[in-house]
């Protein structure tokens, strides 16, 4: 569904997927909405009217994530079939397939500068790909369990990963691990940098969200109060606010 953020009114209901919707994302220019589904497809919709535009067909198992490039005409998807794909939103064609992981890929996202695509996989690694050629430039190895999420800092210079080993790690784009956050009592699902690059928020199965210094790795704050595990967290553009 598309909602008005000011009134709470439901503006459109997007119907067409044959199974659960795993992810949804607006394009940077605000024209498109992309959805990823358990039905093995991603779909594109008009963000203003909610009308269906086209399906992105090619994955053999459920699609976990969708993420637009800064140019808004390319989109990355990740799937349980062990591949990530880059698509042209203008015609729905697959531009390239990113092959190299040895298990399901749970997330794929473009860097803010558009240079890379970053993937996170059940094979205990994240991978950095050239977004123009599809070449695998490097893999980030060091976690002892699957990776659920890998995210760029706003500067595109650093990466944060989450894992079933209950830690989060910060890396540079050369593949060096700079910091490890240890403190959650359950696996970590999502991590995100603040707009000023100074803080990382993490969401965990231990029912908490934590805020960490991205420079020192110190835990600044633990947000407690949920009755079950925390699946997502996000910073306000004002930086000092976080939702989970």
Tab-separated table of C-alpha atoms in Angstrom:
chain	number	residue	atom	x	y	z
A	1	UNK	CA	0.000	0.000	0.000
A	2	UNK	CA	0.997	3.637	-0.558
A	3	UNK	CA	0.069	5.990	2.265
A	4	UNK	CA	-0.025	9.742	2.759
A	5	UNK	CA	2.555	10.539	5.431
A	6	UNK	CA	0.636	13.595	6.615
A	7	UNK	CA	-2.922	12.280	6.884
A	8	UNK	CA	-2.454	8.515	7.120
A	9	UNK	CA	-4.780	8.043	4.149
A	10	UNK	CA	-4.213	4.956	1.985
A	11	UNK	CA	-3.594	6.333	-1.515
A	12	UNK	CA	-3.217	3.068	-3.427
A	13	UNK	CA	-3.161	-0.691	-2.939
A	14	UNK	CA	-0.695	-2.559	-5.140
A	15	UNK	CA	-2.163	-5.911	-6.126
A	16	UNK	CA	-0.635	-8.549	-8.365
A	17	UNK	CA	1.980	-10.564	-6.509
A	18	UNK	CA	1.034	-14.202	-5.957
A	19	UNK	CA	2.742	-14.540	-2.573
A	20	UNK	CA	4.232	-12.517	0.289
A	21	UNK	CA	5.935	-9.206	-0.484
A	22	UNK	CA	9.407	-9.164	1.055
A	23	UNK	CA	10.566	-5.618	0.270
A	24	UNK	CA	9.428	-2.300	-1.184
A	25	UNK	CA	11.460	0.703	-2.322
A	26	UNK	CA	10.864	4.122	-3.913
A	27	UNK	CA	13.153	5.328	-6.692
A	28	UNK	CA	15.285	8.364	-5.948
A	29	UNK	CA	13.332	10.545	-8.376
A	30	UNK	CA	10.056	9.537	-6.724
A	31	UNK	CA	8.443	8.237	-9.919
A	32	UNK	CA	8.641	4.484	-9.355
A	33	UNK	CA	8.017	1.943	-6.642
A	34	UNK	CA	9.608	-1.510	-6.721
A	35	UNK	CA	8.470	-4.598	-4.817
A	36	UNK	CA	10.149	-7.972	-4.232
A	37	UNK	CA	8.130	-11.102	-3.599
A	38	UNK	CA	8.200	-14.722	-2.562
A	39	UNK	CA	6.589	-15.429	-5.949
A	40	UNK	CA	10.074	-15.148	-7.592
A	41	UNK	CA	9.388	-11.770	-9.192
A	42	UNK	CA	10.004	-8.095	-8.646
A	43	UNK	CA	7.456	-5.600	-9.920
A	44	UNK	CA	7.529	-1.933	-10.881
A	45	UNK	CA	4.664	0.431	-10.118
A	46	UNK	CA	3.851	4.097	-10.564
A	47	UNK	CA	4.567	5.802	-7.254
A	48	UNK	CA	1.945	8.463	-7.952
A	49	UNK	CA	-0.986	6.335	-9.110
A	50	UNK	CA	-0.074	2.853	-7.870
A	51	UNK	CA	-0.642	1.432	-11.343
A	52	UNK	CA	1.296	-1.665	-12.383
A	53	UNK	CA	4.064	-1.082	-14.936
A	54	UNK	CA	5.933	-4.375	-15.453
A	55	UNK	CA	7.381	-7.484	-13.832
A	56	UNK	CA	11.081	-8.348	-13.628
A	57	UNK	CA	11.211	-12.050	-14.478
A	58	UNK	CA	14.224	-14.334	-14.219
A	59	UNK	CA	14.871	-15.365	-10.633
A	60	UNK	CA	14.231	-19.046	-9.850
A	61	UNK	CA	13.387	-18.614	-6.166
A	62	UNK	CA	11.989	-15.893	-3.917
A	63	UNK	CA	13.282	-12.338	-4.332
A	64	UNK	CA	14.483	-10.818	-1.062
A	65	UNK	CA	15.382	-7.234	-1.923
A	66	UNK	CA	15.046	-4.420	-4.451
A	67	UNK	CA	17.222	-1.305	-4.596
A	68	UNK	CA	17.358	1.524	-7.130
A	69	UNK	CA	20.599	2.985	-8.447
A	70	UNK	CA	21.097	6.736	-7.949
A	71	UNK	CA	20.171	7.203	-11.620
A	72	UNK	CA	16.718	5.647	-10.879
A	73	UNK	CA	16.662	3.656	-14.150
A	74	UNK	CA	18.621	0.655	-12.876
A	75	UNK	CA	17.509	-1.648	-10.090
A	76	UNK	CA	19.262	-4.457	-8.207
A	77	UNK	CA	17.486	-7.558	-6.890
A	78	UNK	CA	18.686	-10.448	-4.725
A	79	UNK	CA	17.279	-13.947	-4.449
A	80	UNK	CA	17.337	-17.329	-2.763
A	81	UNK	CA	18.558	-18.708	-6.104
A	82	UNK	CA	22.068	-17.434	-5.238
A	83	UNK	CA	22.102	-14.614	-7.772
A	84	UNK	CA	21.719	-10.872	-7.808
A	85	UNK	CA	20.548	-9.163	-10.963
A	86	UNK	CA	20.644	-5.636	-12.345
A	87	UNK	CA	17.687	-4.566	-14.462
A	88	UNK	CA	16.753	-1.714	-16.768
A	89	UNK	CA	13.507	-0.300	-15.372
A	90	UNK	CA	12.643	1.237	-18.754
A	91	UNK	CA	12.059	-2.110	-20.471
A	92	UNK	CA	12.328	-4.696	-17.673
A	93	UNK	CA	15.346	-6.400	-19.233
A	94	UNK	CA	18.065	-7.989	-17.095
A	95	UNK	CA	21.293	-6.096	-17.821
A	96	UNK	CA	23.617	-8.378	-15.871
A	97	UNK	CA	23.661	-11.277	-13.440
A	98	UNK	CA	26.059	-11.244	-10.494
A	99	UNK	CA	27.416	-14.761	-9.943
A	100	UNK	CA	29.855	-15.791	-7.229
A	101	UNK	CA	28.013	-16.417	-3.976
A	102	UNK	CA	27.430	-20.001	-2.832
A	103	UNK	CA	24.050	-19.576	-1.219
A	104	UNK	CA	20.965	-17.350	-1.043
A	105	UNK	CA	21.580	-13.606	-1.336
A	106	UNK	CA	19.542	-11.630	1.165
A	107	UNK	CA	20.339	-8.082	0.095
A	108	UNK	CA	21.745	-6.171	-2.851
A	109	UNK	CA	22.178	-2.416	-2.966
A	110	UNK	CA	23.882	0.237	-5.051
A	111	UNK	CA	26.446	2.520	-3.447
A	112	UNK	CA	25.334	6.157	-3.126
A	113	UNK	CA	27.906	7.131	-5.768
A	114	UNK	CA	26.595	4.418	-8.120
A	115	UNK	CA	29.993	2.747	-8.535
A	116	UNK	CA	29.279	-0.581	-6.820
A	117	UNK	CA	26.600	-3.110	-5.989
A	118	UNK	CA	26.959	-4.676	-2.539
A	119	UNK	CA	25.501	-8.112	-1.741
A	120	UNK	CA	25.097	-10.099	1.493
A	121	UNK	CA	24.774	-13.892	1.453
A	122	UNK	CA	24.195	-17.006	3.518
A	123	UNK	CA	27.708	-18.132	2.481
A	124	UNK	CA	29.099	-15.927	5.328
A	125	UNK	CA	30.351	-13.217	2.965
A	126	UNK	CA	29.486	-9.894	1.414
A	127	UNK	CA	30.647	-9.021	-2.080
A	128	UNK	CA	31.440	-5.810	-3.898
A	129	UNK	CA	30.662	-5.725	-7.633
A	130	UNK	CA	31.370	-3.190	-10.348
A	131	UNK	CA	27.919	-1.845	-11.240
A	132	UNK	CA	28.923	-1.135	-14.857
A	133	UNK	CA	30.573	-4.434	-15.743
A	134	UNK	CA	29.251	-6.884	-13.138
A	135	UNK	CA	32.827	-7.832	-12.223
A	136	UNK	CA	33.367	-9.192	-8.706
A	137	UNK	CA	35.938	-6.793	-7.235
A	138	UNK	CA	36.286	-8.269	-3.744
A	139	UNK	CA	34.600	-10.362	-1.067
A	140	UNK	CA	34.334	-9.407	2.587
A	141	UNK	CA	35.020	-12.440	4.755
A	142	UNK	CA	35.233	-12.613	8.527
A	143	UNK	CA	31.770	-13.425	9.857
A	144	UNK	CA	31.178	-16.878	11.317
A	145	UNK	CA	27.585	-17.202	10.070
A	146	UNK	CA	25.259	-15.985	7.319
A	147	UNK	CA	24.954	-12.300	6.435
A	148	UNK	CA	21.488	-10.783	6.304
A	149	UNK	CA	22.351	-7.219	5.320
A	150	UNK	CA	25.211	-5.129	3.960
A	151	UNK	CA	24.852	-1.342	3.706
A	152	UNK	CA	26.997	1.543	2.509
A	153	UNK	CA	27.811	4.683	4.424
A	154	UNK	CA	26.523	7.889	2.788
A	155	UNK	CA	30.066	8.601	1.553
A	156	UNK	CA	30.265	5.162	-0.173
A	157	UNK	CA	33.640	4.667	1.564
A	158	UNK	CA	32.562	2.240	4.298
A	159	UNK	CA	30.263	-0.768	4.619
A	160	UNK	CA	28.418	-2.283	7.583
A	161	UNK	CA	27.343	-5.945	7.665
A	162	UNK	CA	24.992	-7.913	9.937
A	163	UNK	CA	25.215	-11.620	10.677
A	164	UNK	CA	23.831	-14.687	12.369
A	165	UNK	CA	26.989	-14.681	14.512
A	166	UNK	CA	25.400	-11.787	16.530
A	167	UNK	CA	28.041	-9.251	15.446
A	168	UNK	CA	28.175	-6.381	13.007
A	169	UNK	CA	31.321	-5.319	11.193
A	170	UNK	CA	32.491	-2.161	9.470
A	171	UNK	CA	34.697	-2.513	6.398
A	172	UNK	CA	36.383	-0.231	3.938
A	173	UNK	CA	35.827	-0.755	0.230
A	174	UNK	CA	39.262	-2.411	-0.052
A	175	UNK	CA	37.832	-5.312	1.972
A	176	UNK	CA	39.588	-4.569	5.276
A	177	UNK	CA	37.550	-5.067	8.469
A	178	UNK	CA	37.883	-1.869	10.506
A	179	UNK	CA	35.610	-2.583	13.491
A	180	UNK	CA	33.508	-5.375	15.006
A	181	UNK	CA	30.441	-4.532	17.117
A	182	UNK	CA	29.864	-7.184	19.797
A	183	UNK	CA	27.056	-6.781	22.302
A	184	UNK	CA	23.836	-8.185	20.888
A	185	UNK	CA	22.573	-11.460	22.392
A	186	UNK	CA	21.001	-12.649	19.157
A	187	UNK	CA	21.626	-12.429	15.452
A	188	UNK	CA	21.636	-9.011	13.852
A	189	UNK	CA	19.277	-8.328	10.959
A	190	UNK	CA	19.685	-4.728	9.799
A	191	UNK	CA	22.352	-2.043	10.186
A	192	UNK	CA	22.361	1.502	8.887
A	193	UNK	CA	24.710	4.499	9.001
A	194	UNK	CA	23.442	7.895	10.121
A	195	UNK	CA	23.498	10.727	7.578
A	196	UNK	CA	26.666	12.196	9.118
A	197	UNK	CA	28.503	8.815	9.059
A	198	UNK	CA	29.156	9.047	12.807
A	199	UNK	CA	26.691	6.438	14.138
A	200	UNK	CA	25.488	2.974	13.151
A	201	UNK	CA	22.102	1.607	14.237
A	202	UNK	CA	21.629	-2.167	14.483
A	203	UNK	CA	18.461	-4.256	14.915
A	204	UNK	CA	18.615	-7.696	16.518
A	205	UNK	CA	16.734	-10.824	17.467
A	206	UNK	CA	17.521	-9.955	21.118
A	207	UNK	CA	14.565	-7.485	21.007
A	208	UNK	CA	16.809	-4.399	20.992
A	209	UNK	CA	18.227	-1.769	18.692
A	210	UNK	CA	21.695	-0.419	19.491
A	211	UNK	CA	23.510	2.754	18.463
A	212	UNK	CA	27.279	2.531	17.958
A	213	UNK	CA	30.093	4.922	17.218
A	214	UNK	CA	31.203	4.185	13.662
A	215	UNK	CA	34.670	5.503	14.536
A	216	UNK	CA	35.454	3.605	17.771
A	217	UNK	CA	32.925	0.753	17.863
A	218	UNK	CA	31.660	1.819	21.309
A	219	UNK	CA	27.979	1.219	22.064
A	220	UNK	CA	26.372	4.615	22.643
A	221	UNK	CA	22.856	3.507	23.518
A	222	UNK	CA	20.610	0.444	23.726
A	223	UNK	CA	16.975	0.947	22.752
A	224	UNK	CA	14.894	-1.567	24.723
A	225	UNK	CA	11.166	-2.079	24.998
A	226	UNK	CA	10.094	-4.336	22.149
A	227	UNK	CA	8.428	-7.604	23.098
A	228	UNK	CA	9.953	-9.524	20.232
A	229	UNK	CA	12.891	-9.307	17.864
A	230	UNK	CA	13.566	-6.081	15.975
A	231	UNK	CA	13.484	-6.528	12.207
A	232	UNK	CA	14.402	-3.024	11.043
A	233	UNK	CA	15.731	0.343	12.126
A	234	UNK	CA	16.117	3.653	10.336
A	235	UNK	CA	17.546	7.105	11.026
A	236	UNK	CA	15.677	10.332	10.512
A	237	UNK	CA	17.477	12.749	8.164
A	238	UNK	CA	17.837	14.886	11.296
A	239	UNK	CA	20.338	12.204	12.477
A	240	UNK	CA	19.444	12.342	16.176
A	241	UNK	CA	16.218	10.353	15.700
A	242	UNK	CA	15.964	6.626	15.010
A	243	UNK	CA	12.940	4.355	14.520
A	244	UNK	CA	12.847	0.597	15.039
